[in-house]
Structure formats: structure tokens, C-alpha cells
mmCIF file of C-alpha atoms and ligand atoms in Angstrom:
data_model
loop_
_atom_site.group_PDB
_atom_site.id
_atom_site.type_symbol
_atom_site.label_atom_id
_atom_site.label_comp_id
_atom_site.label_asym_id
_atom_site.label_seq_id
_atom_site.Cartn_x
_atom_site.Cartn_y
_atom_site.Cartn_z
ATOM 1 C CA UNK A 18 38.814 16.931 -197.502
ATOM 2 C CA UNK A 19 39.123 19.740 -195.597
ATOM 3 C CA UNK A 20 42.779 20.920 -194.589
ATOM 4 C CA UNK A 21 43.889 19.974 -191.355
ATOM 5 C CA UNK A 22 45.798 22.494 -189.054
ATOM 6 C CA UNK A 23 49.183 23.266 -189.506
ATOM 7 C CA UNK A 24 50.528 21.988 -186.482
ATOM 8 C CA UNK A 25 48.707 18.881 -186.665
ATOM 9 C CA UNK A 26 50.119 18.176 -190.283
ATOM 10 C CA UNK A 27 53.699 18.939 -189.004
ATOM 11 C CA UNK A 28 52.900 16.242 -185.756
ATOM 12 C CA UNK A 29 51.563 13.928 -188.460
ATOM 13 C CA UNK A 30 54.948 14.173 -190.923
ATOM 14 C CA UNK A 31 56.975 13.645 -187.972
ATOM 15 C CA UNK A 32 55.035 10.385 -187.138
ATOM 16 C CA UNK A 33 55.357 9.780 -190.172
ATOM 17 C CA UNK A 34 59.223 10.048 -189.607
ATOM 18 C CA UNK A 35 59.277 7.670 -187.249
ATOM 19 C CA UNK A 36 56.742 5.101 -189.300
ATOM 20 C CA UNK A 37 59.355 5.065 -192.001
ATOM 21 C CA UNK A 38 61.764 4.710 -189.503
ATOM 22 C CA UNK A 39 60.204 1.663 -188.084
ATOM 23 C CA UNK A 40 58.975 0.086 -191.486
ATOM 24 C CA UNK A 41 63.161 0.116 -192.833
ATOM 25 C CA UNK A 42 64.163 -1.556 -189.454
ATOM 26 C CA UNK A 43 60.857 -4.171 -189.164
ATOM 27 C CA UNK A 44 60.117 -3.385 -185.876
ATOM 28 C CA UNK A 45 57.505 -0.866 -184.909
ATOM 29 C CA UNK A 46 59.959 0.241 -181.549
ATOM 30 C CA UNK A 47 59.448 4.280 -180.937
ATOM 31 C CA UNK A 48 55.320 3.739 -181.792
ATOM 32 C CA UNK A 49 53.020 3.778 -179.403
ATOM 33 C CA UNK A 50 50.209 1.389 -180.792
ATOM 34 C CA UNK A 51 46.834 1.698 -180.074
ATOM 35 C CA UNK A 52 45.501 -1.576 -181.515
ATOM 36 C CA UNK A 53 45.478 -3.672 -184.288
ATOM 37 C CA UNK A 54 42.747 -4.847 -186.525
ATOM 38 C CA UNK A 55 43.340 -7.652 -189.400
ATOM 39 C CA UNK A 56 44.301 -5.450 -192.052
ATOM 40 C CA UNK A 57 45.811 -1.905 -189.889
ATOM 41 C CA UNK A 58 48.020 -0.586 -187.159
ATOM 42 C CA UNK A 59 45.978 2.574 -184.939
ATOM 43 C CA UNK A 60 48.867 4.708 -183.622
ATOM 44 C CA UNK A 61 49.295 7.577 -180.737
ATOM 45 C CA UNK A 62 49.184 10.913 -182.750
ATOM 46 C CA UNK A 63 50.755 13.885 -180.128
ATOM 47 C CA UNK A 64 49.678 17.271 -181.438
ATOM 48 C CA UNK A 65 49.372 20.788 -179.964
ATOM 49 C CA UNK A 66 46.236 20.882 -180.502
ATOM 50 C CA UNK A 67 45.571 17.465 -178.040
ATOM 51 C CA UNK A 68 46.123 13.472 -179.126
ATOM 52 C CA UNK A 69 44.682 11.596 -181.214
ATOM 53 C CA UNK A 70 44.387 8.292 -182.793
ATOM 54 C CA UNK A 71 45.915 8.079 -186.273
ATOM 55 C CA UNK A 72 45.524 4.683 -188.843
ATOM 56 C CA UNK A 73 48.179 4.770 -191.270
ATOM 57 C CA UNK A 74 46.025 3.910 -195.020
ATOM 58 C CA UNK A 75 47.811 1.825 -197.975
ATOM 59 C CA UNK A 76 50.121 4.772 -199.634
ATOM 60 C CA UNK A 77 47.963 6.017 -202.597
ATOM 61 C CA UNK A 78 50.093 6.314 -205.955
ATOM 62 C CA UNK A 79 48.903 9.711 -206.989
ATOM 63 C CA UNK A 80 47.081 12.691 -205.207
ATOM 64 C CA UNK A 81 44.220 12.304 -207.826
ATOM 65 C CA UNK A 82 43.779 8.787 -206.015
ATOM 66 C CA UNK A 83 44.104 10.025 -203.085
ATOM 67 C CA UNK A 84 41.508 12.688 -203.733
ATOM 68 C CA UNK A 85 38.443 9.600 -205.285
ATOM 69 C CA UNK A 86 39.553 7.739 -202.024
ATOM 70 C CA UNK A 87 38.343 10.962 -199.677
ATOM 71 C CA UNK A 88 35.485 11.530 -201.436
ATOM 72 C CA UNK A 89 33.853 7.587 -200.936
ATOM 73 C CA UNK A 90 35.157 8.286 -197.531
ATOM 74 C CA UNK A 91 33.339 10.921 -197.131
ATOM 75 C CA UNK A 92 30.278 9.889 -198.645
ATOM 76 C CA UNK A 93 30.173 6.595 -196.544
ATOM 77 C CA UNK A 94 30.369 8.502 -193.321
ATOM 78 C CA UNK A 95 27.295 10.426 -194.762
ATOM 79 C CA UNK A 96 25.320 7.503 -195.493
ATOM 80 C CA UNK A 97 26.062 6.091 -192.116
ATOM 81 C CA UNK A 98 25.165 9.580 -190.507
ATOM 82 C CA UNK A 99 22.259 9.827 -192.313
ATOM 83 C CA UNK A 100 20.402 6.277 -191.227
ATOM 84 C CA UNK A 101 21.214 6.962 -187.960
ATOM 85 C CA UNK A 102 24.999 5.392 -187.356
ATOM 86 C CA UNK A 103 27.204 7.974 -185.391
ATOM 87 C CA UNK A 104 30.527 7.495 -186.553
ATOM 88 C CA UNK A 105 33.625 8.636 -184.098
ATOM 89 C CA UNK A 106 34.652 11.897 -185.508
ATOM 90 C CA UNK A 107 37.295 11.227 -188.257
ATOM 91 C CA UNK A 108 39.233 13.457 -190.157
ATOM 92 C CA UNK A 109 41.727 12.506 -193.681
ATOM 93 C CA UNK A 110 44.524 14.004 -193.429
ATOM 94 C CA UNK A 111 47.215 13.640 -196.578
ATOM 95 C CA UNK A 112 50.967 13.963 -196.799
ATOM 96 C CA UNK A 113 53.428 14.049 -199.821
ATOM 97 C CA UNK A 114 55.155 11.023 -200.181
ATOM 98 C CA UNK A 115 58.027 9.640 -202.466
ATOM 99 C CA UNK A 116 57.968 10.348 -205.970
ATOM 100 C CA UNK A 117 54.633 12.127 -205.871
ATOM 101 C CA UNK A 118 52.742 9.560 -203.883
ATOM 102 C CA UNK A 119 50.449 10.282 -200.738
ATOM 103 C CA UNK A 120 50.606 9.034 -197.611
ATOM 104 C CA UNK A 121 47.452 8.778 -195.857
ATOM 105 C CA UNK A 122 45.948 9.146 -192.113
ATOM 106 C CA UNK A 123 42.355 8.712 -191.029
ATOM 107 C CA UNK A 124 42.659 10.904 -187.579
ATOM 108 C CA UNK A 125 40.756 10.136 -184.870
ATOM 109 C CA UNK A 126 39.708 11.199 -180.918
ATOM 110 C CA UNK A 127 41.699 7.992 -178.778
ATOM 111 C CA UNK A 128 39.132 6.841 -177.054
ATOM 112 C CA UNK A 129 39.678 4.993 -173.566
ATOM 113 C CA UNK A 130 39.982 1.585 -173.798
ATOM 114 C CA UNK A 131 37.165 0.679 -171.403
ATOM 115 C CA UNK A 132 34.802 2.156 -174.210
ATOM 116 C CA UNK A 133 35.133 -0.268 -177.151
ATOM 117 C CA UNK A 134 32.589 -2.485 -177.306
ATOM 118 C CA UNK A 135 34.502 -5.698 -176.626
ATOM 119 C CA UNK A 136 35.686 -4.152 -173.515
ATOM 120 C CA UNK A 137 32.104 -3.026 -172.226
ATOM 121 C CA UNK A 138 30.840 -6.178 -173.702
ATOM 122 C CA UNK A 139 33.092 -8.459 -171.057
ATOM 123 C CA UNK A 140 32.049 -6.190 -168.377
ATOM 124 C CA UNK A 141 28.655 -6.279 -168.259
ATOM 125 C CA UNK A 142 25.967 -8.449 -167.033
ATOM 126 C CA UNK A 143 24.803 -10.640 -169.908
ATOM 127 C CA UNK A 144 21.621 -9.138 -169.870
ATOM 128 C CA UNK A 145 23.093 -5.477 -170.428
ATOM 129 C CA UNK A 146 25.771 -7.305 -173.021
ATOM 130 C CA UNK A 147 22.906 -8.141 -175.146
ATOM 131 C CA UNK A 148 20.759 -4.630 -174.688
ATOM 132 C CA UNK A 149 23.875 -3.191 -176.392
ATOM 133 C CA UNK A 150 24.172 -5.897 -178.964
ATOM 134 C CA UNK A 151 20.364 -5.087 -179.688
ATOM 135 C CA UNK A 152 21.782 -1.594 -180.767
ATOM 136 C CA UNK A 153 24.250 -3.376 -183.425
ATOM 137 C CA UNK A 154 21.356 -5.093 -184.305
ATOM 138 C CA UNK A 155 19.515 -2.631 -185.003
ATOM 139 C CA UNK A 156 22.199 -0.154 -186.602
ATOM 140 C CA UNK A 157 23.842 -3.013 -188.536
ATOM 141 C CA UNK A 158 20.025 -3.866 -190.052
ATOM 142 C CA UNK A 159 19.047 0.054 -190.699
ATOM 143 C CA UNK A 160 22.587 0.455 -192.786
ATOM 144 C CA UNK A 161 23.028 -2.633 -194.905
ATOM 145 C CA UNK A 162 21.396 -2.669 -198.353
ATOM 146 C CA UNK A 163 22.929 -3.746 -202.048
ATOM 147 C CA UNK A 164 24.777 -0.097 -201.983
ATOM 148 C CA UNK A 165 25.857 0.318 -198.624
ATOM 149 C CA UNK A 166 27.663 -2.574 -196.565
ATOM 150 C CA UNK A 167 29.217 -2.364 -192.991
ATOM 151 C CA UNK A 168 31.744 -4.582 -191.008
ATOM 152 C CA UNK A 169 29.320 -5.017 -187.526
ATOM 153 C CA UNK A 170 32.137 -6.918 -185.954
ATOM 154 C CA UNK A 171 32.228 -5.776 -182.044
ATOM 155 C CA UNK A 172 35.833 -4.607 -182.351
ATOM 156 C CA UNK A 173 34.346 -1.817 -184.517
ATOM 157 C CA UNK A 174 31.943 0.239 -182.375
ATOM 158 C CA UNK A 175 32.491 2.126 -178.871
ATOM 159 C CA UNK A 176 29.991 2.879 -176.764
ATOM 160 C CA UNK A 177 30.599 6.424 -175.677
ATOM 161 C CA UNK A 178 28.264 7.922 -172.699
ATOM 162 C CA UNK A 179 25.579 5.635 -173.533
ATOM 163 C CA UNK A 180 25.790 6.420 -176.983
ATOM 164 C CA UNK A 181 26.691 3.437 -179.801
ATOM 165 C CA UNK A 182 29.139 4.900 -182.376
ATOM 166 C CA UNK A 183 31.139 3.388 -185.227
ATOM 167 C CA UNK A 184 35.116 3.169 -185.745
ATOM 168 C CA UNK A 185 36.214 1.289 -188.385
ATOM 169 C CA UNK A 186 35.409 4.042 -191.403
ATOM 170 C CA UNK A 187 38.548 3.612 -193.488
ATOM 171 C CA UNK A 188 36.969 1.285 -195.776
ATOM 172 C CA UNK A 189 33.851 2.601 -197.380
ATOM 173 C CA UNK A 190 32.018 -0.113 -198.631
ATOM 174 C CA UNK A 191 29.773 1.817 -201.216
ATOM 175 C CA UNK A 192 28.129 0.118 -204.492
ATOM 176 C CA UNK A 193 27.132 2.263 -207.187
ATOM 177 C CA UNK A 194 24.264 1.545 -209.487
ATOM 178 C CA UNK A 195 25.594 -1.447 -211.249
ATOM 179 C CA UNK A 196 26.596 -2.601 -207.791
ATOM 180 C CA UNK A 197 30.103 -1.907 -208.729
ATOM 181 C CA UNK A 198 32.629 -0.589 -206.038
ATOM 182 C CA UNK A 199 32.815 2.919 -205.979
ATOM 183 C CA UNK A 200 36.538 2.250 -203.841
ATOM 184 C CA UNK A 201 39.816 1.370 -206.265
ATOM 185 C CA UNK A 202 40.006 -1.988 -205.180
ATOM 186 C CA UNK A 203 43.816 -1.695 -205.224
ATOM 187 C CA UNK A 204 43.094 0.081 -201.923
ATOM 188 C CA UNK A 205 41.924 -2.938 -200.808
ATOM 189 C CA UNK A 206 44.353 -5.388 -202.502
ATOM 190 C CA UNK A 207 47.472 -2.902 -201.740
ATOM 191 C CA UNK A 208 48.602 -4.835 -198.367
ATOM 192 C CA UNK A 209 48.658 -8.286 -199.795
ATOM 193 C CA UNK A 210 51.860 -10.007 -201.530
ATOM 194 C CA UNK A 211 51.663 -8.582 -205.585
ATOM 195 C CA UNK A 212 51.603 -12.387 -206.206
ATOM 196 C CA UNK A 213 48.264 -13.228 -204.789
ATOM 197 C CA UNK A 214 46.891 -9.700 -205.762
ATOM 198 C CA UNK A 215 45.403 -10.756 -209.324
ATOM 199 C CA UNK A 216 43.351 -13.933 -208.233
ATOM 200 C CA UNK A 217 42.156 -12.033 -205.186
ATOM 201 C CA UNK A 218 40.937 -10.174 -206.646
ATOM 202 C CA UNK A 219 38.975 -12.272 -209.252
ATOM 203 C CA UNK A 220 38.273 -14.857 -207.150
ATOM 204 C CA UNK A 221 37.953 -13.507 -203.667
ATOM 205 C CA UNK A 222 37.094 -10.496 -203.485
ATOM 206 C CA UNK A 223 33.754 -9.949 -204.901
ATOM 207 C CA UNK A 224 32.637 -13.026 -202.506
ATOM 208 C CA UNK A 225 33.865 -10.673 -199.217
ATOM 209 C CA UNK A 226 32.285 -7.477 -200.714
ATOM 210 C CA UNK A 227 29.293 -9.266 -201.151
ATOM 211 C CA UNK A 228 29.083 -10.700 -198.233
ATOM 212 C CA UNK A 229 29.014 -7.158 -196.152
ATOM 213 C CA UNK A 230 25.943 -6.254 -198.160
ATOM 214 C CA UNK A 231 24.219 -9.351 -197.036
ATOM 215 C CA UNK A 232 22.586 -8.807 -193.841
ATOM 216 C CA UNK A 233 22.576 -12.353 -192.470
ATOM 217 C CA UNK A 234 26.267 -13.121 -193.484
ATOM 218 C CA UNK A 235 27.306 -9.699 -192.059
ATOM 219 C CA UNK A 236 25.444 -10.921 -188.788
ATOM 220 C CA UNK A 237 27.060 -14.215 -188.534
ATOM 221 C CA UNK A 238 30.105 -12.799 -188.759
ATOM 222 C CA UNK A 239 29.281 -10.789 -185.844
ATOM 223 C CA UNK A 240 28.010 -13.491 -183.592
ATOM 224 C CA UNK A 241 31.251 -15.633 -185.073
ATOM 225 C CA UNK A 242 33.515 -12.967 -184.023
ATOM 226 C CA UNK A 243 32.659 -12.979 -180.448
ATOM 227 C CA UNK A 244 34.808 -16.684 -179.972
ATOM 228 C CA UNK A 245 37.721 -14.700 -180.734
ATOM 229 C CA UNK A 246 37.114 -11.810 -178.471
ATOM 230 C CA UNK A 247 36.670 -14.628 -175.841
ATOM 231 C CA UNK A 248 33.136 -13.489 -175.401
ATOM 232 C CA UNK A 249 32.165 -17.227 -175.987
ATOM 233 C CA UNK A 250 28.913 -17.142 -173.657
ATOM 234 C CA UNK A 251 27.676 -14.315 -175.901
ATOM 235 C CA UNK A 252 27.125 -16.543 -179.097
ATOM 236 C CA UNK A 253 24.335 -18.350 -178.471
ATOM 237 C CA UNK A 254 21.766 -15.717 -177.109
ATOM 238 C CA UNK A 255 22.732 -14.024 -179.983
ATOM 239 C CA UNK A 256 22.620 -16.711 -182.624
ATOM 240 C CA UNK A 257 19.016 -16.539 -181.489
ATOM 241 C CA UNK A 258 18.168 -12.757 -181.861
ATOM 242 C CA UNK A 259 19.549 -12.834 -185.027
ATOM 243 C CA UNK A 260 16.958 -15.811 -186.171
ATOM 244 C CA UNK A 261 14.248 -13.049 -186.039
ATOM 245 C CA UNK A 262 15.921 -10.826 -188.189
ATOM 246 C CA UNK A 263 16.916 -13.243 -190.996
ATOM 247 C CA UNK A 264 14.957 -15.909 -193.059
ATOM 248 C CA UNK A 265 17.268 -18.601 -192.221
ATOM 249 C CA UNK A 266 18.270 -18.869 -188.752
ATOM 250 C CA UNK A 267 21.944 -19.701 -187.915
ATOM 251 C CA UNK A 268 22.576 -22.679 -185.807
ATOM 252 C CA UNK A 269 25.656 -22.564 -183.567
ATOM 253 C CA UNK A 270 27.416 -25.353 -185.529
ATOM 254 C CA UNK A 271 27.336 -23.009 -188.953
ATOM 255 C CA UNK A 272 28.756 -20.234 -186.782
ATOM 256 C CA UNK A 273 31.102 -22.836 -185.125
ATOM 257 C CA UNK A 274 32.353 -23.775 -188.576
ATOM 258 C CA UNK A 275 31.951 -20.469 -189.903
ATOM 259 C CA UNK A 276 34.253 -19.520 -187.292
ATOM 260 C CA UNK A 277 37.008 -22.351 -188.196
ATOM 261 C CA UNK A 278 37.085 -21.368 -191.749
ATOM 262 C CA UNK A 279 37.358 -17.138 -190.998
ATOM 263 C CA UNK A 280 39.937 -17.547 -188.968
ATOM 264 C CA UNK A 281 42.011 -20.096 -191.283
ATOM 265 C CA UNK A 282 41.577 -17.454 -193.988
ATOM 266 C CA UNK A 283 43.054 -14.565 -191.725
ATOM 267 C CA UNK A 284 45.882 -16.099 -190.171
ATOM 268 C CA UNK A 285 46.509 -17.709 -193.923
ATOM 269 C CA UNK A 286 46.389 -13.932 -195.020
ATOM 270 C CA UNK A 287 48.936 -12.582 -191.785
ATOM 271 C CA UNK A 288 51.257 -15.410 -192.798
ATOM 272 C CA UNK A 289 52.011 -14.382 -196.264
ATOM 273 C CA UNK A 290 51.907 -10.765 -195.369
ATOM 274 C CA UNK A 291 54.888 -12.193 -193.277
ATOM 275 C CA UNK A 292 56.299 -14.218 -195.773
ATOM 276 C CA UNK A 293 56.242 -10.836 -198.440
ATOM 277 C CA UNK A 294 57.648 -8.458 -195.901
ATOM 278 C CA UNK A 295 60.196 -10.966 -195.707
ATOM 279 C CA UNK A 296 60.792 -11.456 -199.097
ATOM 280 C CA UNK A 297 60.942 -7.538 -199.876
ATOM 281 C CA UNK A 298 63.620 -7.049 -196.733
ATOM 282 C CA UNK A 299 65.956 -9.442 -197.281
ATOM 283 C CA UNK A 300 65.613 -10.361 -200.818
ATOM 284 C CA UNK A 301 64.298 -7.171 -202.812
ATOM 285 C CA UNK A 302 66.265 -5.064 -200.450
ATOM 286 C CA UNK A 303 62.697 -2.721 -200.127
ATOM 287 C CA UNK A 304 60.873 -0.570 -197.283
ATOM 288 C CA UNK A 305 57.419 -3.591 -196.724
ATOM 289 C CA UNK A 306 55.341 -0.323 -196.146
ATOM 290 C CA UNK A 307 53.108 -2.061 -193.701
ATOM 291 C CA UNK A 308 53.115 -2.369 -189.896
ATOM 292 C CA UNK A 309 51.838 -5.763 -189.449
ATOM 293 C CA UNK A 310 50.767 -7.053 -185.956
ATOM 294 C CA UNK A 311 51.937 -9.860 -184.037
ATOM 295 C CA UNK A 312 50.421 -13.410 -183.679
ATOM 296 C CA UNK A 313 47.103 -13.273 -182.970
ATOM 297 C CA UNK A 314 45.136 -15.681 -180.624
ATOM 298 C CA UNK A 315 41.817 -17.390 -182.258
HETATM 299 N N1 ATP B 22 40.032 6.130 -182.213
HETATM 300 C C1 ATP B 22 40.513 5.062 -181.568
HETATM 301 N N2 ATP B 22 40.812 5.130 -180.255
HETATM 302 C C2 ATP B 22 41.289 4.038 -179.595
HETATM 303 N N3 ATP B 22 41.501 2.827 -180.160
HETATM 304 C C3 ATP B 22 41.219 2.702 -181.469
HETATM 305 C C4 ATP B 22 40.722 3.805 -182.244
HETATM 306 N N4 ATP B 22 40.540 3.371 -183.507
HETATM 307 C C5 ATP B 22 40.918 2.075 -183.527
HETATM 308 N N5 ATP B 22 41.313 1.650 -182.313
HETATM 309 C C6 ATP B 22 41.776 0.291 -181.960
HETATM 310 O O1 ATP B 22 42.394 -0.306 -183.079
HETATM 311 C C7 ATP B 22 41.633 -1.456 -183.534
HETATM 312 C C8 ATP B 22 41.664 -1.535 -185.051
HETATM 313 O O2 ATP B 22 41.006 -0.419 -185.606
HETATM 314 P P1 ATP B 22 40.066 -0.574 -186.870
HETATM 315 O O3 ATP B 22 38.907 -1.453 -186.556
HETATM 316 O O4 ATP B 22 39.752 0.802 -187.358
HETATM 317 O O5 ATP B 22 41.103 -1.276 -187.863
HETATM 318 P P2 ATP B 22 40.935 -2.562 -188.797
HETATM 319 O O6 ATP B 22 39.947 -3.510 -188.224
HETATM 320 O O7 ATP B 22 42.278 -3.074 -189.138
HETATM 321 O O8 ATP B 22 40.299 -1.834 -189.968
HETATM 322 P P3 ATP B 22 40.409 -2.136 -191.516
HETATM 323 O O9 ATP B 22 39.999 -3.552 -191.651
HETATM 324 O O10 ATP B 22 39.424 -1.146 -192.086
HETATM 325 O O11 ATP B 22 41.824 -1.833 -191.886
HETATM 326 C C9 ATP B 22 40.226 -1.212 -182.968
HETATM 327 O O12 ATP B 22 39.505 -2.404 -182.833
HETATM 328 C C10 ATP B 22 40.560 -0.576 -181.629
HETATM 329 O O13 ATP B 22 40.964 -1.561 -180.692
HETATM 330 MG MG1 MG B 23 38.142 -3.263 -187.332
#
């Protein structure tokens, strides 16, 4: 990871100031949000050197975990590079934390809102919807192998001057030879309850890695995905450009049910991340270091 500018860093700890700030009083009041994905929070970063967009990452325990995290990081944004996947320019930048942990931004251009793909998706004419689609199509199929996976899901790419680029880099899903993760999957596991941690990580996680290597699931997902971005109309035309890329077509009723069950498992997911930051407020008396989003219509 290269070092970021000094002035940057000092913009970044004093966002980081007002994070903490917002974490210990449970509201995120003083941020100016970007958006929200399932698992993060993308906030405004104000610099001298310009703005940018700034996703706070699970606080690493050490700086030597830090330091494995930044280098899958930076070899997934290679592997995307290098099979043709522009990612949005994104930058690591670390901070000292409390009792020598790190606390962890993946920096970002902000890019106007009109140019993620959900937003240019809703826009266009159905016929240009689906020529871009065609691109995640085709980038989603050129990426995904048993080493490399990808999330394709719409909210992930912007379409910047004509150009198709990739956001969501902060989890590099890389397998290495024995198809193991090369990420600590405490990374992963690090926003949910401590509870739940253990059998998710037996039992569930190894399904939803394997799932982004696997190109039809990773396609259904994206064709699923469009009901909640209210891009309903897009499903279907879709569902059938995706039968000539896969062996076994999906019909819209396994999307439709695939759909049910996704977003069951999610909102399940947001309501004990709830439950826990309750839990460690009132009860444990801790800082929940996560800035969790609102309710979120499915
Ligand atoms: N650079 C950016 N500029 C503007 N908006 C952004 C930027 N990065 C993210 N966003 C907004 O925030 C949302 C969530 O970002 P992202 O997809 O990276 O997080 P996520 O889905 O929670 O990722 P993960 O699952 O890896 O934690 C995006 O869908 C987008 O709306
Ligand atoms: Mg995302």
C-alpha cells in the first residue's frame, strides 16, 4: 500500500473523529453518507487535495493484518485489471487505532449519482438497459473462475463516459490453489453478532463464497437483484440472455424464489446486526463499531 498524502491522512483521522463520534451516540448525525450496501456505509471524505468517497472496513486487530488484507486487495484489483474489468480508482489508506489496532478506508473518486448503474439502468430505453447489461455479461463471464469470484450485482458498477467500471473492491474474493480463501475470513465474519460468528462460518460461509465463483449462481443473483432496485421489467429479458451463457437456464420462478429467500437472509442478517448493536450499547456498555443503514425496502 502505498502512503497516502499527508493531508489526506489528517482529513481521514478527523473523519474518523467524527465516525467514532457517531458510532458512541448510534446515530450517524454530522456524516454525510453516500450510500449503503448490505454489509458498509460509503461516506463524504473532504480533503485539500479534492473529495472523495471513503468506506469505512471492519477494524483489523493488528497492522500485520492489516498489511495480508492490502495485499489480496491489491492483487484482486490486478486480476480484475488484467481480464479486462476497470475498477474505479481505489486507494487503502490505514490509521492507528486503539490498542494497536488499524482502522481502515478504501478511498475512492465520488462519483455522481446519475452514473451507477442502477441509476443509468432506470433511465434508459430497455433496449440500451440491456446493451449495458451485455457488458456485465460479458465482464462478469471473462472474471469468474474457481480462483477469482465477483459480486455482478448492478449496485456495483458505474458506467463512466461510456465506459463500464467496477466499485465494490473491498472484498477480494481470491482462492488460492487448494481453493482456500486467500482473505482472513474474520474480515468477513467481523460485522456479525460474535454469537452467530462460529456457525457462519462453518455452515454458511463456504456456500456464499462458492457461490461467487459459480458463474450461473453469480448471474442469477444479478438478474434477482434487479426486483429490489425496482428494475422489475429488466428480469425477464435478462433471465433469457443469461440461458445462453449457462447450461441450465433460469426460469423466472427460480429467480422469483431465489429472490424471496436472498432477501429473507439479508434483512435476517440487518436485524441481528440491530439486535447486537443493541445488546453492546445498552447492555455491554461498548462502542458497536459499525454504521449500519436503515430499513431497507425489498
Ligand atoms: N465511489 C463512490 N462514489 C459514489 N457512491 C458510491 C461510491 N462507492 C460506493 N457508493 C455507493 O455506496 C453503495 C455501497 O457501496 P459498495 O457496493 O462498495 O458497498 P457494499 O455493497 O456494502 O460492499 P461490501 O458488501 O463489499 O461491504 C454503492 O452501491 C453506491 O451507491
Ligand atoms: Mg455493493
Amino acid at each position: 500500500v502505498t502512503a497516502a498524502p499527508p493531508a489526506v491522512e489528517e482529513a481521514l483521522a478527523a473523519l474518523d473523529k467524527r465516525v467514532e463520534a457517531a458510532l458512541a451516540a448510534g446515530d450517524s448525525n454530522g456524516l454525510q453518507v453516500l450510500g449503503y450496501g448490505e454489509i458498509s456505509t460509503v461516506l463524504v471524505l473532504e480533503t485539500p487535495e479534492g473529495r472523495f468517497a471513503a468506506k469505512r472496513l471492519p477494524p483489523f486487530r493488528d497492522a500485520a493484518s492489516f498489511a495480508a488484507y492490502a495485499q489480496v486487495f491489491d492483487a484482486y484489483l490486478e486480476v480484475l485489471n488484467a481480464r479486462s474489468v476497470a475498477t474505479v480508482a481505489s486507494r487503502l489508506v490505514s490509521l492507528e487505532g486503539r490498542s494497536g489496532t488499524r482502522v481502515a478506508y478504501c478511498l475512492q473518486p465520488i462519483l455522481p449519482a446519475d452514473t451507477l448503474l442502477p441509476r443509468v439502468l432506470a433511465a434508459a430505453s430497455p433496449d440500451e438497459a440491456l446493451r449495458h447489461l451485455d457488458r456485465v455479461l460479458a465482464a462478469t463471464v471473462a472474471v469468474i473462475d474457481e480462483h477469482t469470484g465477483l459480486d455482478a450485482q448492478a449496485s456495483n458498477w458505474v458506467l463512466v463516459d461510456g465506459e463500464l467500471r467496477y466499485l465494490d473492491v473491498t472484498t477480494p474474493l481470491l482462492r488460492d490453489e487448494r481453493l482456500r480463501l486467500r482473505l482472513d475470513a474474520s474480515v468477513f465474519l467481523a460485522s456479525l453478532p460474535w454469537l452467530v460468528r462460529p456457525p457462519v462460518r462453518r455452515f454458511v460461509l463456504p456456500g456464499i463464497i462458492e457461490r461467487y465463483h459459480d458463474r450461473r449462481a453469480v448471474l442469477l443473483d444479478l438478474a434477482a437483484n434487479l426486483w429490489k432496485e425496482r428494475l422489475d421489467r429488466l428480469v425477464a429479458p435478462l433471465l433469457e440472455r443469461i440461458a445462453r451463457l449457462v447450461e441450465r437456464p433460469v426460469t423466472l420462478d427460480e429467480a422469483e424464489r431465489y429472490y424471496r429467500s436472498d432477501a429473507a437472509t439479508w434483512s435476517l442478517l440487518q436485524r441481528l446486526r440491530r439486535a447486537d448493536r443493541f445488546w453492546q450499547r445498552h447492555v455491554r456498555r461498548r462502542v458497536y463499531p459499525f454504521l449500519l443503514p436503515g430499513s431497507i425496502e425489498r
